[in-house]
PDB file of C-alpha atoms in Angstrom:
ATOM      1  CA  MET D   1       0.000   0.000   0.000  1.00 62.00           C
ATOM      2  CA  TYR D   2       2.810   2.422   0.919  1.00 65.00           C
ATOM      3  CA  SER D   3       4.527   2.040  -2.447  1.00 72.00           C
ATOM      4  CA  LEU D   4       1.324   1.988  -4.521  1.00 74.00           C
ATOM      5  CA  PHE D   5      -0.287   5.113  -3.091  1.00 77.00           C
ATOM      6  CA  PRO D   6       2.536   7.532  -4.010  1.00 82.00           C
ATOM      7  CA  LYS D   7       2.545   6.135  -7.555  1.00 81.00           C
ATOM      8  CA  SER D   8      -1.216   6.617  -7.841  1.00 78.00           C
ATOM      9  CA  CYS D   9      -0.637  10.292  -6.956  1.00 83.00           C
ATOM     10  CA  GLY D  10       2.094  10.630  -9.587  1.00 88.00           C
ATOM     11  CA  LEU D  11       4.899  10.769  -7.014  1.00 91.00           C
ATOM     12  CA  SER D  12       7.907   8.700  -6.101  1.00 93.00           C
ATOM     13  CA  GLU D  13       8.060   7.421  -2.526  1.00 92.00           C
ATOM     14  CA  ALA D  14      10.769   9.981  -1.702  1.00 94.00           C
ATOM     15  CA  GLU D  15       8.591  12.807  -3.084  1.00 95.00           C
ATOM     16  CA  TYR D  16       5.537  11.597  -1.186  1.00 92.00           C
ATOM     17  CA  TRP D  17       7.248  11.302   2.216  1.00 91.00           C
ATOM     18  CA  SER D  18       9.124  14.576   1.687  1.00 94.00           C
ATOM     19  CA  LEU D  19       5.851  16.400   1.063  1.00 94.00           C
ATOM     20  CA  LEU D  20       4.378  14.948   4.231  1.00 91.00           C
ATOM     21  CA  LEU D  21       7.371  16.000   6.329  1.00 94.00           C
ATOM     22  CA  ILE D  22       7.403  19.506   4.857  1.00 96.00           C
ATOM     23  CA  TYR D  23       3.680  19.752   5.598  1.00 94.00           C
ATOM     24  CA  GLU D  24       4.409  18.726   9.186  1.00 92.00           C
ATOM     25  CA  GLY D  25       7.040  21.476   9.527  1.00 93.00           C
ATOM     26  CA  VAL D  26      10.365  19.822   8.681  1.00 94.00           C
ATOM     27  CA  GLU D  27      12.253  22.479   6.736  1.00 87.00           C
ATOM     28  CA  THR D  28      15.589  21.277   5.371  1.00 90.00           C
ATOM     29  CA  GLN D  29      16.736  18.545   3.027  1.00 90.00           C
ATOM     30  CA  SER D  30      19.229  17.474   5.667  1.00 89.00           C
ATOM     31  CA  GLN D  31      16.492  16.960   8.277  1.00 93.00           C
ATOM     32  CA  ILE D  32      14.294  15.094   5.811  1.00 93.00           C
ATOM     33  CA  SER D  33      17.220  12.973   4.643  1.00 92.00           C
ATOM     34  CA  SER D  34      17.990  11.853   8.185  1.00 92.00           C
ATOM     35  CA  GLN D  35      14.338  11.159   9.056  1.00 94.00           C
ATOM     36  CA  LEU D  36      13.690   9.115   5.914  1.00 93.00           C
ATOM     37  CA  TYR D  37      17.131   7.475   5.815  1.00 93.00           C
ATOM     38  CA  LEU D  38      17.567   8.588   2.218  1.00 93.00           C
ATOM     39  CA  SER D  39      20.792   9.643   0.569  1.00 92.00           C
ATOM     40  CA  ARG D  40      21.167  13.329  -0.179  1.00 89.00           C
ATOM     41  CA  GLN D  41      21.357  12.453  -3.881  1.00 93.00           C
ATOM     42  CA  THR D  42      17.985  10.663  -3.793  1.00 93.00           C
ATOM     43  CA  LEU D  43      16.402  13.480  -1.844  1.00 93.00           C
ATOM     44  CA  ASN D  44      17.904  16.124  -4.119  1.00 92.00           C
ATOM     45  CA  SER D  45      16.315  14.362  -7.120  1.00 95.00           C
ATOM     46  CA  ALA D  46      12.965  14.214  -5.312  1.00 96.00           C
ATOM     47  CA  PHE D  47      13.135  17.922  -4.450  1.00 95.00           C
ATOM     48  CA  LYS D  48      14.031  18.766  -8.042  1.00 96.00           C
ATOM     49  CA  GLN D  49      10.879  16.950  -9.233  1.00 97.00           C
ATOM     50  CA  LEU D  50       8.687  18.537  -6.555  1.00 97.00           C
ATOM     51  CA  ARG D  51       9.899  21.990  -7.596  1.00 96.00           C
ATOM     52  CA  LYS D  52       9.315  21.133 -11.269  1.00 97.00           C
ATOM     53  CA  LYS D  53       5.741  20.063 -10.389  1.00 96.00           C
ATOM     54  CA  GLY D  54       5.223  23.366  -8.550  1.00 97.00           C
ATOM     55  CA  LEU D  55       4.588  21.691  -5.179  1.00 97.00           C
ATOM     56  CA  ILE D  56       7.495  23.125  -3.146  1.00 97.00           C
ATOM     57  CA  ARG D  57       9.816  26.100  -3.120  1.00 96.00           C
ATOM     58  CA  LEU D  58      13.307  26.379  -1.681  1.00 93.00           C
ATOM     59  CA  ALA D  59      14.667  29.599  -0.174  1.00 91.00           C
ATOM     60  CA  PRO D  60      18.088  30.124   1.382  1.00 87.00           C
ATOM     61  CA  TYR D  61      18.285  30.944   5.066  1.00 83.00           C
ATOM     62  CA  GLU D  62      19.679  34.429   5.714  1.00 80.00           C
ATOM     63  CA  GLU D  63      22.254  33.154   8.226  1.00 81.00           C
ATOM     64  CA  ASN D  64      23.351  30.207   6.065  1.00 78.00           C
ATOM     65  CA  GLN D  65      22.999  30.664   2.315  1.00 75.00           C
ATOM     66  CA  ARG D  66      24.054  27.065   1.625  1.00 77.00           C
ATOM     67  CA  SER D  67      21.129  25.621   3.563  1.00 80.00           C
ATOM     68  CA  LYS D  68      17.691  25.985   2.009  1.00 86.00           C
ATOM     69  CA  GLN D  69      14.287  26.118   3.680  1.00 90.00           C
ATOM     70  CA  ALA D  70      11.646  23.982   1.963  1.00 94.00           C
ATOM     71  CA  SER D  71       8.030  25.069   2.004  1.00 95.00           C
ATOM     72  CA  LEU D  72       4.877  24.083   0.193  1.00 97.00           C
ATOM     73  CA  THR D  73       3.456  26.256  -2.530  1.00 97.00           C
ATOM     74  CA  GLU D  74      -0.265  26.933  -2.445  1.00 97.00           C
ATOM     75  CA  GLU D  75      -0.694  24.145  -4.999  1.00 96.00           C
ATOM     76  CA  GLY D  76       1.544  21.885  -2.909  1.00 96.00           C
ATOM     77  CA  ARG D  77      -0.492  22.468   0.261  1.00 95.00           C
ATOM     78  CA  ALA D  78      -3.725  21.672  -1.592  1.00 95.00           C
ATOM     79  CA  PHE D  79      -2.143  18.533  -3.082  1.00 93.00           C
ATOM     80  CA  VAL D  80      -0.938  17.316   0.324  1.00 92.00           C
ATOM     81  CA  GLU D  81      -4.292  17.989   1.976  1.00 89.00           C
ATOM     82  CA  THR D  82      -6.138  16.196  -0.817  1.00 87.00           C
ATOM     83  CA  TYR D  83      -3.919  13.140  -1.255  1.00 84.00           C
ATOM     84  CA  VAL D  84      -1.244  12.689   1.387  1.00 78.00           C
ATOM     85  CA  VAL D  85      -3.262  13.607   4.493  1.00 75.00           C
ATOM     86  CA  GLN D  86      -6.173  11.524   3.193  1.00 76.00           C
ATOM     87  CA  MET D  87      -3.894   8.483   3.053  1.00 75.00           C
ATOM     88  CA  HIS D  88      -2.788   8.970   6.639  1.00 71.00           C
ATOM     89  CA  GLN D  89      -6.384   9.373   7.795  1.00 72.00           C
ATOM     90  CA  MET D  90      -7.233   6.056   6.127  1.00 71.00           C
ATOM     91  CA  GLU D  91      -4.237   4.488   7.849  1.00 71.00           C
ATOM     92  CA  GLU D  92      -5.359   5.794  11.253  1.00 71.00           C
ATOM     93  CA  ARG D  93      -8.864   4.428  10.733  1.00 68.00           C
ATOM     94  CA  ALA D  94      -7.469   1.048   9.699  1.00 67.00           C
ATOM     95  CA  CYS D  95      -5.270   0.898  12.798  1.00 66.00           C
ATOM     96  CA  THR D  96      -8.160   1.667  15.137  1.00 66.00           C
ATOM     97  CA  TRP D  97     -10.699  -0.614  13.459  1.00 59.00           C
ATOM     98  CA  ARG D  98     -11.731  -3.648  15.498  1.00 64.00           C
ATOM     99  CA  TRP D  99     -13.730  -6.753  14.627  1.00 65.00           C
ATOM    100  CA  PRO D 100     -17.326  -6.568  15.868  1.00 66.00           C
ATOM    101  CA  ARG D 101     -18.110  -8.836  18.787  1.00 63.00           C
TER     102      ARG D 101
END
């Protein structure tokens, strides 16, 4: 299910999980890389695609121009709320479902 859902949304798994983490407030590629256990190269490719799709933007921090802050575009926020959050709500319902007695 976790590999099929991102594909049905037109995303790679790295793109999908990156969007979710950005939505939840994780801001840098480095933080996302360590949380997802992905190489920087894989994550850089995912970010490149997300920017190309218009779902995220990257802006340098004033105090550290080499590090970039990731944020969702308006389109990206709508996409996450429509697809990614919906998936996690389904997952929560499935985890709390119990057989009737």
